Coordinates of N, CA and C and ligand atoms in Angstrom, one line a residue:
X1 N 3.7 -95.2 67.1 CA 3.9 -95.9 65.9 C 3.1 -95.3 64.8
X2 N 2.0 -94.8 65.2 CA 1.1 -94.1 64.2 C 1.8 -92.8 63.7
X3 N 2.5 -92.2 64.6 CA 3.2 -91.0 64.2 C 4.3 -91.2 63.2
X4 N 5.0 -92.3 63.5 CA 6.1 -92.6 62.6 C 5.6 -92.9 61.1
X5 N 4.5 -93.6 61.1 CA 3.9 -94.0 59.8 C 3.5 -92.7 59.1
X6 N 2.9 -91.8 59.9 CA 2.5 -90.6 59.2 C 3.6 -89.7 58.8
X7 N 4.7 -89.8 59.5 CA 5.9 -88.9 59.1 C 6.6 -89.4 57.9
X8 N 6.7 -90.6 57.7 CA 7.4 -91.1 56.5 C 6.8 -90.7 55.2
X9 N 5.5 -90.9 55.0 CA 5.0 -90.4 53.6 C 5.1 -88.9 53.4
X10 N 5.0 -88.2 54.5 CA 5.2 -86.7 54.4 C 6.6 -86.4 53.9
X11 N 7.6 -87.1 54.4 CA 9.0 -86.9 53.9 C 9.1 -87.2 52.5
X12 N 8.5 -88.3 52.2 CA 8.6 -88.8 50.8 C 8.0 -87.8 49.8
X13 N 6.8 -87.3 50.2 CA 6.1 -86.4 49.3 C 6.9 -85.1 49.2
X14 N 7.5 -84.7 50.3 CA 8.3 -83.4 50.3 C 9.5 -83.5 49.3
X15 N 10.1 -84.7 49.4 CA 11.3 -84.9 48.5 C 10.8 -85.1 47.1
X16 N 9.7 -85.7 46.9 CA 9.2 -85.9 45.6 C 8.8 -84.6 44.9
X17 N 8.4 -83.7 45.7 CA 7.9 -82.4 45.2 C 9.1 -81.5 44.8
X18 N 10.2 -81.7 45.4 CA 11.4 -80.9 45.1 C 11.9 -81.0 43.7
X19 N 11.9 -82.2 43.2 CA 12.4 -82.4 41.8 C 11.6 -81.8 40.7
X20 N 10.2 -82.0 40.7 CA 9.4 -81.3 39.7 C 9.6 -79.8 39.7
X21 N 9.8 -79.2 41.0 CA 9.9 -77.8 41.1 C 11.2 -77.3 40.4
X22 N 12.3 -78.1 40.6 CA 13.5 -77.8 39.9 C 13.4 -77.9 38.4
X23 N 12.7 -79.0 38.0 CA 12.5 -79.2 36.6 C 11.8 -78.1 35.9
X24 N 10.7 -77.6 36.6 CA 9.9 -76.5 36.1 C 10.7 -75.3 35.9
X25 N 11.6 -75.0 36.9 CA 12.4 -73.8 36.8 C 13.4 -73.9 35.7
X26 N 13.9 -75.1 35.5 CA 14.9 -75.3 34.4 C 14.2 -75.2 33.1
X27 N 13.0 -75.8 33.0 CA 12.2 -75.7 31.8 C 11.8 -74.3 31.5
X28 N 11.5 -73.5 32.5 CA 11.1 -72.1 32.3 C 12.3 -71.3 31.8
X29 N 13.4 -71.5 32.4 CA 14.6 -70.8 32.0 C 15.0 -71.2 30.5
X30 N 14.9 -72.5 30.2 CA 15.3 -73.0 28.9 C 14.4 -72.4 27.8
X31 N 13.0 -72.4 28.2 CA 12.1 -72.0 27.1 C 12.2 -70.5 26.9
X32 N 12.4 -69.7 28.0 CA 12.6 -68.3 27.8 C 13.8 -67.9 27.1
X33 N 14.9 -68.8 27.3 CA 16.1 -68.6 26.5 C 15.9 -68.8 25.0
X34 N 15.1 -69.9 24.8 CA 14.8 -70.3 23.4 C 14.0 -69.2 22.7
X35 N 13.0 -68.7 23.5 CA 12.2 -67.6 22.9 C 13.0 -66.4 22.6
X36 N 13.9 -66.0 23.5 CA 14.7 -64.8 23.2 C 15.6 -65.0 22.1
X37 N 16.1 -66.2 21.9 CA 17.0 -66.6 20.8 C 16.3 -66.5 19.5
X38 N 15.1 -67.1 19.5 CA 14.2 -67.1 18.3 C 13.9 -65.7 17.9
X39 N 13.5 -64.8 18.9 CA 13.2 -63.4 18.5 C 14.4 -62.7 18.1
X40 N 15.6 -63.0 18.6 CA 16.8 -62.4 18.1 C 17.0 -62.7 16.6
X41 N 16.9 -64.0 16.3 CA 17.0 -64.5 14.9 C 16.0 -63.8 14.0
X42 N 14.8 -63.7 14.5 CA 13.7 -63.1 13.7 C 14.0 -61.6 13.5
X43 N 14.5 -60.9 14.5 CA 14.9 -59.5 14.4 C 16.0 -59.3 13.4
X44 N 17.0 -60.2 13.5 CA 18.2 -60.2 12.6 C 17.7 -60.4 11.2
X45 N 16.8 -61.4 11.0 CA 16.3 -61.7 9.7 C 15.5 -60.5 9.1
X46 N 14.7 -59.8 10.0 CA 13.9 -58.7 9.6 C 14.8 -57.5 9.2
X47 N 15.9 -57.3 9.9 CA 16.8 -56.1 9.5 C 17.7 -56.4 8.3
X48 N 18.1 -57.7 8.2 CA 19.0 -58.1 7.2 C 18.3 -58.6 5.9
X49 N 17.0 -59.0 6.1 CA 16.3 -59.7 5.0 C 16.7 -59.3 3.6
X50 N 17.4 -60.2 3.0 CA 18.0 -59.8 1.7 C 17.0 -59.6 0.6
X51 N 17.2 -58.5 -0.2 CA 16.3 -58.4 -1.4 C 17.0 -59.1 -2.5
X52 N 16.2 -59.6 -3.4 CA 16.8 -60.4 -4.5 C 17.6 -59.4 -5.5
X53 N 18.7 -59.9 -6.1 CA 19.5 -59.1 -7.0 C 18.6 -58.6 -8.2
X54 N 19.0 -57.5 -8.7 CA 18.3 -56.9 -9.9 C 19.2 -57.1 -11.1
X55 N 18.5 -57.4 -12.2 CA 19.2 -57.6 -13.5 C 18.5 -56.8 -14.6
X56 N 19.3 -56.3 -15.5 CA 18.7 -55.7 -16.7 C 19.6 -55.9 -17.9
X57 N 19.0 -55.9 -19.0 CA 19.7 -56.2 -20.2 C 20.2 -54.9 -20.8
X58 N 21.5 -54.8 -20.9 CA 22.1 -53.6 -21.4 C 22.0 -53.5 -22.9
X59 N 22.5 -54.6 -23.5 CA 22.3 -54.6 -25.0 C 22.4 -56.1 -25.5
X60 N 21.8 -56.3 -26.6 CA 21.8 -57.6 -27.3 C 22.0 -57.3 -28.8
X61 N 23.0 -58.0 -29.3 CA 23.2 -57.9 -30.8 C 23.1 -59.2 -31.4
X62 N 22.3 -59.3 -32.4 CA 22.2 -60.6 -33.2 C 23.1 -60.5 -34.4
X63 N 24.1 -61.3 -34.5 CA 25.0 -61.3 -35.6 C 24.7 -62.3 -36.7
X64 N 24.1 -63.4 -36.3 CA 23.8 -64.4 -37.2 C 22.5 -65.2 -36.7
X65 N 21.7 -65.5 -37.7 CA 20.5 -66.4 -37.4 C 20.2 -67.1 -38.7
X66 N 20.9 -68.2 -39.0 CA 20.9 -68.8 -40.2 C 20.2 -70.2 -40.1
X67 N 19.2 -70.5 -40.8 CA 18.5 -71.7 -40.7 C 18.7 -72.5 -42.0
X68 N 19.1 -73.8 -41.9 CA 19.3 -74.7 -43.0 C 17.9 -75.3 -43.2
X69 N 17.4 -75.3 -44.5 CA 16.1 -75.8 -44.7 C 15.7 -77.3 -44.5
X70 N 16.5 -78.2 -45.1 CA 16.1 -79.6 -45.0 C 16.0 -80.2 -43.6
X71 N 17.0 -80.6 -43.0 CA 16.8 -80.8 -41.5 C 17.0 -79.5 -40.9
X72 N 16.0 -79.0 -40.2 CA 16.0 -77.6 -39.7 C 17.0 -77.5 -38.6
X73 N 18.2 -77.0 -39.1 CA 19.3 -76.8 -38.1 C 19.7 -75.3 -38.2
X74 N 19.8 -74.7 -37.0 CA 20.0 -73.3 -36.9 C 21.5 -73.0 -36.4
X75 N 22.0 -72.0 -37.1 CA 23.3 -71.4 -36.6 C 23.0 -70.0 -36.1
X76 N 23.5 -69.7 -34.9 CA 23.2 -68.4 -34.4 C 24.4 -67.8 -33.6
X77 N 24.5 -66.5 -33.7 CA 25.6 -65.8 -32.9 C 24.9 -64.6 -32.3
X78 N 24.9 -64.5 -31.0 CA 24.3 -63.4 -30.3 C 25.2 -62.9 -29.2
X79 N 25.4 -61.6 -29.2 CA 26.2 -61.0 -28.1 C 25.3 -60.3 -27.1
X80 N 25.5 -60.6 -25.9 CA 24.6 -60.0 -24.9 C 25.3 -59.5 -23.7
X81 N 24.8 -58.4 -23.1 CA 25.4 -57.8 -21.9 C 24.3 -57.6 -20.9
X82 N 24.4 -58.4 -19.8 CA 23.5 -58.3 -18.7 C 24.1 -57.6 -17.5
X83 N 23.5 -56.6 -16.9 CA 24.0 -55.9 -15.8 C 23.3 -56.4 -14.5
X84 N 24.1 -56.8 -13.5 CA 23.5 -57.3 -12.3 C 23.9 -56.4 -11.1
X85 N 22.9 -56.1 -10.2 CA 23.1 -55.2 -9.1 C 22.6 -55.9 -7.8
X86 N 23.4 -55.8 -6.8 CA 23.0 -56.2 -5.5 C 22.5 -55.0 -4.7
X87 N 21.1 -55.0 -4.4 CA 20.6 -53.8 -3.8 C 20.8 -53.8 -2.3
X88 N 21.3 -54.8 -1.7 CA 21.5 -54.9 -0.2 C 22.7 -54.2 0.3
X89 N 22.6 -53.5 1.4 CA 23.7 -52.7 1.9 C 24.4 -53.5 3.0
X90 N 23.9 -54.7 3.4 CA 24.5 -55.5 4.4 C 24.7 -56.9 4.0
X91 N 24.3 -57.3 2.9 CA 24.3 -58.6 2.4 C 25.1 -58.8 1.1
X92 N 26.1 -59.6 1.1 CA 26.8 -59.9 -0.2 C 26.3 -61.2 -0.8
X93 N 26.6 -61.3 -2.1 CA 26.0 -62.5 -2.8 C 27.1 -63.3 -3.6
X94 N 27.2 -64.6 -3.4 CA 28.1 -65.4 -4.1 C 27.3 -66.1 -5.2
X95 N 27.7 -66.0 -6.5 CA 27.0 -66.6 -7.6 C 27.8 -67.9 -8.0
X96 N 27.1 -69.0 -8.1 CA 27.8 -70.2 -8.6 C 27.0 -70.8 -9.8
X97 N 27.7 -71.6 -10.6 CA 27.1 -72.4 -11.7 C 26.2 -71.6 -12.5
X98 N 26.6 -70.4 -12.9 CA 25.8 -69.5 -13.7 C 25.9 -69.9 -15.2
X99 N 24.8 -70.0 -15.9 CA 24.9 -70.2 -17.3 C 23.9 -69.3 -18.0
X100 N 24.1 -69.0 -19.2 CA 23.2 -68.1 -19.9 C 23.0 -68.7 -21.3
X101 N 21.8 -68.4 -21.9 CA 21.5 -68.9 -23.2 C 20.4 -68.0 -23.8
X102 N 20.2 -68.1 -25.1 CA 19.1 -67.4 -25.7 C 18.0 -68.4 -26.1
X103 N 16.7 -67.9 -26.0 CA 15.6 -68.8 -26.4 C 14.7 -67.9 -27.3
X104 N 14.0 -68.6 -28.2 CA 13.0 -68.0 -29.1 C 11.8 -68.8 -29.0
X105 N 10.7 -68.2 -28.6 CA 9.4 -68.9 -28.5 C 9.5 -70.1 -27.7
X106 N 10.2 -70.0 -26.5 CA 10.3 -71.2 -25.6 C 11.3 -72.2 -26.0
X107 N 12.0 -71.9 -27.1 CA 13.0 -72.9 -27.6 C 14.4 -72.4 -27.5
X108 N 15.3 -73.2 -26.9 CA 16.7 -72.8 -26.8 C 17.3 -72.7 -28.1
X109 N 17.9 -71.6 -28.5 CA 18.5 -71.5 -29.8 C 20.1 -71.3 -29.8
X110 N 20.7 -71.2 -28.6 CA 22.1 -71.1 -28.5 C 22.5 -72.2 -27.5
X111 N 23.8 -72.5 -27.5 CA 24.3 -73.4 -26.5 C 24.4 -72.7 -25.2
X112 N 24.6 -73.4 -24.1 CA 24.8 -72.7 -22.8 C 26.2 -72.0 -22.7
X113 N 26.2 -70.8 -22.3 CA 27.5 -70.2 -22.0 C 27.7 -70.2 -20.5
X114 N 28.8 -70.8 -20.0 CA 29.0 -70.9 -18.6 C 29.8 -69.7 -18.1
X115 N 29.3 -69.1 -17.1 CA 29.9 -67.9 -16.5 C 30.8 -68.3 -15.3
X116 N 31.9 -67.7 -15.1 CA 32.7 -68.0 -13.9 C 32.0 -67.6 -12.6
X117 N 32.1 -68.3 -11.6 CA 31.5 -67.9 -10.3 C 32.1 -66.6 -9.8
X118 N 31.3 -65.8 -9.2 CA 31.9 -64.5 -8.6 C 31.2 -64.0 -7.4
X119 N 31.8 -63.1 -6.7 CA 31.2 -62.5 -5.5 C 30.8 -61.1 -5.8
X120 N 29.6 -60.8 -5.3 CA 29.0 -59.4 -5.5 C 28.9 -58.8 -4.1
X121 N 29.7 -57.8 -3.9 CA 29.7 -57.1 -2.6 C 28.4 -56.2 -2.4
X122 N 28.4 -55.6 -1.3 CA 27.2 -54.7 -0.9 C 27.0 -53.6 -2.0
X123 N 25.8 -53.6 -2.6 CA 25.4 -52.7 -3.6 C 26.3 -52.6 -4.8
X124 N 27.0 -53.7 -5.1 CA 27.9 -53.7 -6.2 C 27.2 -54.0 -7.5
X125 N 27.8 -53.5 -8.6 CA 27.2 -53.7 -9.9 C 28.2 -54.5 -10.8
X126 N 27.8 -55.6 -11.4 CA 28.6 -56.4 -12.2 C 28.1 -56.5 -13.6
X127 N 29.0 -56.4 -14.6 CA 28.6 -56.5 -16.0 C 28.9 -57.9 -16.5
X128 N 27.9 -58.6 -17.0 CA 28.1 -60.0 -17.5 C 27.9 -59.9 -19.0
X129 N 29.1 -60.0 -19.7 CA 29.0 -59.9 -21.1 C 29.3 -61.3 -21.7
X130 N 28.4 -61.8 -22.5 CA 28.7 -63.1 -23.1 C 28.4 -63.2 -24.6
X131 N 29.2 -64.0 -25.2 CA 29.0 -64.3 -26.7 C 28.3 -65.7 -26.7
X132 N 27.0 -65.7 -27.2 CA 26.3 -66.9 -27.3 C 26.3 -67.4 -28.7
X133 N 26.4 -68.7 -28.9 CA 26.4 -69.2 -30.2 C 25.8 -70.6 -30.3
X134 N 25.2 -70.9 -31.4 CA 24.6 -72.2 -31.6 C 25.0 -72.7 -33.0
X135 N 25.5 -73.9 -33.0 CA 25.9 -74.5 -34.4 C 25.0 -75.7 -34.6
X136 N 24.3 -75.7 -35.7 CA 23.4 -76.8 -36.1 C 22.5 -77.2 -35.0
X137 N 21.8 -76.3 -34.3 CA 20.9 -76.6 -33.3 C 19.6 -77.0 -33.9
X138 N 19.0 -78.2 -33.6 CA 17.7 -78.6 -34.2 C 16.6 -77.7 -33.6
X139 N 15.8 -77.3 -34.5 CA 14.6 -76.4 -34.1 C 13.3 -77.0 -34.6
X140 N 12.2 -76.5 -34.0 CA 10.9 -77.0 -34.3 C 10.5 -76.6 -35.8
X141 N 9.7 -77.4 -36.4 CA 9.3 -77.1 -37.8 C 8.7 -75.7 -38.0
X142 N 8.1 -75.2 -36.9 CA 7.4 -73.8 -37.0 C 8.5 -72.7 -37.0
X143 N 9.7 -73.0 -36.7 CA 10.7 -72.0 -36.4 C 10.9 -71.0 -37.6
X144 N 11.1 -71.6 -38.8 CA 11.3 -70.8 -40.0 C 10.1 -69.9 -40.3
X145 N 8.9 -70.4 -40.1 CA 7.7 -69.7 -40.4 C 7.6 -68.5 -39.4
X146 N 7.8 -68.8 -38.1 CA 7.7 -67.8 -37.0 C 8.7 -66.6 -37.3
X147 N 10.0 -67.0 -37.6 CA 11.0 -66.0 -37.9 C 10.6 -65.2 -39.1
X148 N 10.1 -65.9 -40.1 CA 9.7 -65.2 -41.4 C 8.6 -64.2 -41.1
X149 N 7.7 -64.5 -40.2 CA 6.6 -63.7 -39.8 C 7.1 -62.4 -39.1
X150 N 8.1 -62.7 -38.2 CA 8.7 -61.6 -37.4 C 9.5 -60.7 -38.3
X151 N 10.1 -61.3 -39.3 CA 10.9 -60.4 -40.3 C 10.0 -59.5 -41.0
X152 N 8.8 -60.0 -41.4 CA 7.8 -59.1 -42.0 C 7.4 -58.0 -41.1
X153 N 7.2 -58.4 -39.9 CA 6.7 -57.4 -38.9 C 7.8 -56.4 -38.5
X154 N 9.1 -56.9 -38.7 CA 10.2 -56.0 -38.4 C 10.8 -56.1 -37.0
X155 N 10.2 -57.0 -36.2 CA 10.8 -57.1 -34.9 C 10.6 -58.5 -34.3
X156 N 11.4 -59.0 -33.5 CA 11.2 -60.3 -32.8 C 11.6 -60.2 -31.4
X157 N 10.9 -61.1 -30.6 CA 11.2 -61.2 -29.2 C 12.1 -62.3 -28.9
X158 N 13.2 -62.0 -28.2 CA 14.2 -63.0 -27.9 C 14.3 -63.0 -26.4
X159 N 14.4 -64.2 -25.8 CA 14.5 -64.4 -24.4 C 16.0 -64.6 -24.1
X160 N 16.6 -63.8 -23.2 CA 17.9 -64.1 -22.7 C 17.8 -64.6 -21.3
X161 N 18.2 -65.8 -21.1 CA 18.0 -66.4 -19.8 C 19.3 -66.6 -19.1
X162 N 19.3 -66.5 -17.8 CA 20.4 -66.7 -16.9 C 20.0 -67.5 -15.7
X163 N 20.6 -68.6 -15.4 CA 20.3 -69.3 -14.2 C 21.5 -69.8 -13.5
X164 N 21.3 -70.2 -12.3 CA 22.4 -70.7 -11.5 C 22.0 -70.8 -10.0
X165 N 23.0 -70.6 -9.1 CA 22.7 -70.6 -7.7 C 23.4 -69.4 -7.0
X166 N 22.8 -69.0 -5.9 CA 23.4 -68.0 -5.2 C 23.4 -68.3 -3.7
X167 N 24.4 -67.7 -3.0 CA 24.5 -67.8 -1.5 C 24.6 -66.4 -1.0
X168 N 23.8 -66.2 0.1 CA 23.9 -64.9 0.8 C 25.1 -64.9 1.8
X169 N 25.7 -63.7 1.9 CA 26.8 -63.6 2.8 C 26.5 -62.4 3.8
X170 N 26.4 -62.7 5.1 CA 26.1 -61.7 6.1 C 27.3 -61.8 7.1
X171 N 28.1 -60.7 7.1 CA 29.3 -60.7 7.9 C 30.2 -61.9 7.4
X172 N 30.5 -62.8 8.3 CA 31.3 -63.9 7.8 C 30.5 -65.2 7.6
X173 N 29.2 -65.0 7.9 CA 28.3 -66.2 7.7 C 27.8 -66.3 6.3
X174 N 27.8 -67.5 5.7 CA 27.3 -67.7 4.4 C 26.2 -68.7 4.4
X175 N 25.1 -68.4 3.7 CA 23.9 -69.2 3.7 C 24.1 -70.4 2.8
X176 N 23.1 -71.3 2.7 CA 23.1 -72.4 1.8 C 22.8 -71.8 0.4
X177 N 22.7 -72.7 -0.6 CA 22.5 -72.3 -1.9 C 21.0 -72.2 -2.3
X178 N 20.7 -71.1 -3.1 CA 19.3 -70.9 -3.5 C 19.4 -70.8 -5.1
X179 N 18.4 -71.3 -5.7 CA 18.3 -71.3 -7.2 C 17.9 -69.9 -7.6
X180 N 18.6 -69.4 -8.6 CA 18.2 -68.1 -9.2 C 17.9 -68.2 -10.7
X181 N 16.8 -67.6 -11.1 CA 16.4 -67.6 -12.5 C 16.1 -66.2 -13.0
X182 N 16.8 -65.9 -14.1 CA 16.6 -64.5 -14.6 C 16.1 -64.6 -16.0
X183 N 15.1 -63.9 -16.4 CA 14.5 -63.9 -17.7 C 14.4 -62.5 -18.3
X184 N 15.2 -62.3 -19.3 CA 15.1 -60.9 -20.0 C 14.5 -61.1 -21.4
X185 N 13.6 -60.2 -21.7 CA 13.0 -60.2 -23.0 C 13.6 -59.0 -23.8
X186 N 14.2 -59.4 -24.9 CA 14.7 -58.3 -25.8 C 13.9 -58.2 -27.0
X187 N 13.5 -57.0 -27.3 CA 12.7 -56.8 -28.5 C 13.7 -56.4 -29.6
X188 N 13.9 -57.3 -30.5 CA 15.0 -57.1 -31.5 C 14.3 -56.4 -32.8
X189 N 14.9 -55.2 -33.1 CA 14.4 -54.6 -34.3 C 15.2 -55.0 -35.4
X190 N 14.6 -55.7 -36.4 CA 15.4 -56.3 -37.5 C 15.7 -55.3 -38.6
X191 N 17.0 -55.4 -39.0 CA 17.4 -54.5 -40.1 C 17.8 -55.4 -41.3
X192 N 16.9 -55.7 -42.1 CA 17.3 -56.6 -43.2 C 18.2 -55.9 -44.2
X193 N 19.2 -56.6 -44.7 CA 20.1 -56.1 -45.7 C 21.2 -55.2 -45.1
X194 N 21.4 -55.3 -43.8 CA 22.6 -54.6 -43.2 C 23.9 -55.4 -43.5
X195 N 24.8 -54.7 -44.1 CA 26.0 -55.3 -44.6 C 27.1 -55.5 -43.5
X196 N 27.2 -54.5 -42.7 CA 28.3 -54.6 -41.6 C 27.7 -54.5 -40.3
X197 N 28.4 -55.0 -39.3 CA 27.9 -54.9 -37.9 C 26.8 -55.9 -37.7
X198 N 26.1 -55.8 -36.5 CA 25.1 -56.7 -36.2 C 23.9 -56.6 -37.0
X199 N 23.2 -57.7 -37.2 CA 21.9 -57.7 -38.0 C 20.9 -56.9 -37.3
X200 N 21.0 -56.9 -35.9 CA 20.0 -56.1 -35.1 C 20.6 -55.9 -33.8
X201 N 20.2 -54.8 -33.2 CA 20.7 -54.4 -31.9 C 19.6 -53.8 -31.0
X202 N 19.6 -54.2 -29.8 CA 18.6 -53.6 -28.9 C 19.2 -53.1 -27.6
X203 N 18.7 -52.1 -27.1 CA 19.3 -51.6 -25.8 C 18.2 -51.4 -24.7
X204 N 18.6 -51.9 -23.6 CA 17.8 -51.7 -22.4 C 16.5 -52.6 -22.3
X205 N 16.4 -53.3 -21.2 CA 15.2 -54.1 -21.0 C 15.4 -54.6 -19.5
X206 N 14.2 -54.5 -18.8 CA 14.3 -55.0 -17.4 C 14.1 -56.5 -17.4
X207 N 14.7 -57.2 -16.5 CA 14.6 -58.7 -16.4 C 13.8 -59.0 -15.2
X208 N 13.1 -60.2 -15.3 CA 12.4 -60.7 -14.1 C 13.3 -61.7 -13.4
X209 N 13.4 -61.6 -12.1 CA 14.3 -62.5 -11.3 C 13.5 -63.3 -10.3
X210 N 13.7 -64.5 -10.2 CA 13.1 -65.3 -9.1 C 14.2 -66.1 -8.4
X211 N 14.2 -66.0 -7.1 CA 15.1 -66.7 -6.2 C 14.4 -67.7 -5.4
Ligands
LIG1 C1 26.0 -73.9 -39.7 O1 27.4 -74.1 -39.4 C2 27.9 -75.3 -39.9 C3 29.3 -75.5 -39.4 O2 30.1 -74.3 -39.5 C4 27.9 -75.3 -41.4 O3 28.4 -76.5 -42.0 C5 26.5 -75.1 -41.9 O4 26.4 -74.9 -43.3 C6 25.9 -73.8 -41.2 N1 24.5 -73.7 -41.6 C7 23.9 -72.6 -42.0 C8 22.4 -72.6 -42.3 O5 24.6 -71.5 -42.2

């Protein structure tokens, strides 16, 4: 009887040990699978890691910058060409909800110009040409004084801004949306008394891009 009693707990413990062993093996297999999957993703990310798109200001022409004195309302007409380049050889870029506008001393001076969404292939270059205009835009009291001072100096700094969203495309996979902000500073050389053509024109300027 004592033998029987001794045998039964032994059996129980043997059976009880078998399950954790199986679980451990399963756990080990699963975790090593997960680790190799994670390292594969990391390797893919390392090799494909997209560089942010490059932008530069090709030209900017100011045709009109007229300020009404009493309620300070500004009319402006600015033509700008921004060139965009995708530096990635394996990653494409979808641009959505792009808008561009001009700002002077942190103040928006034209209405938003909405650009159509587009796809930029591997190492593609796209030219974004927009006519920006503002009609009776309210400006800060200092605006007239600042522009007057710049006119005396013969040049003014104008910000051409572009923002929107982008999605990366790798093979047939498309990422989620990321915000993109582009800021280009144009140094406008003023030509007072110019009868025809733009009041001022500037060529070439690098833009800062944040994604
Ligand atoms: C701005 O444009 C509006 C509408 O065309 C016009 O009525 C106004 O006189 C213009 N203002 C200036 C300062 O040119």
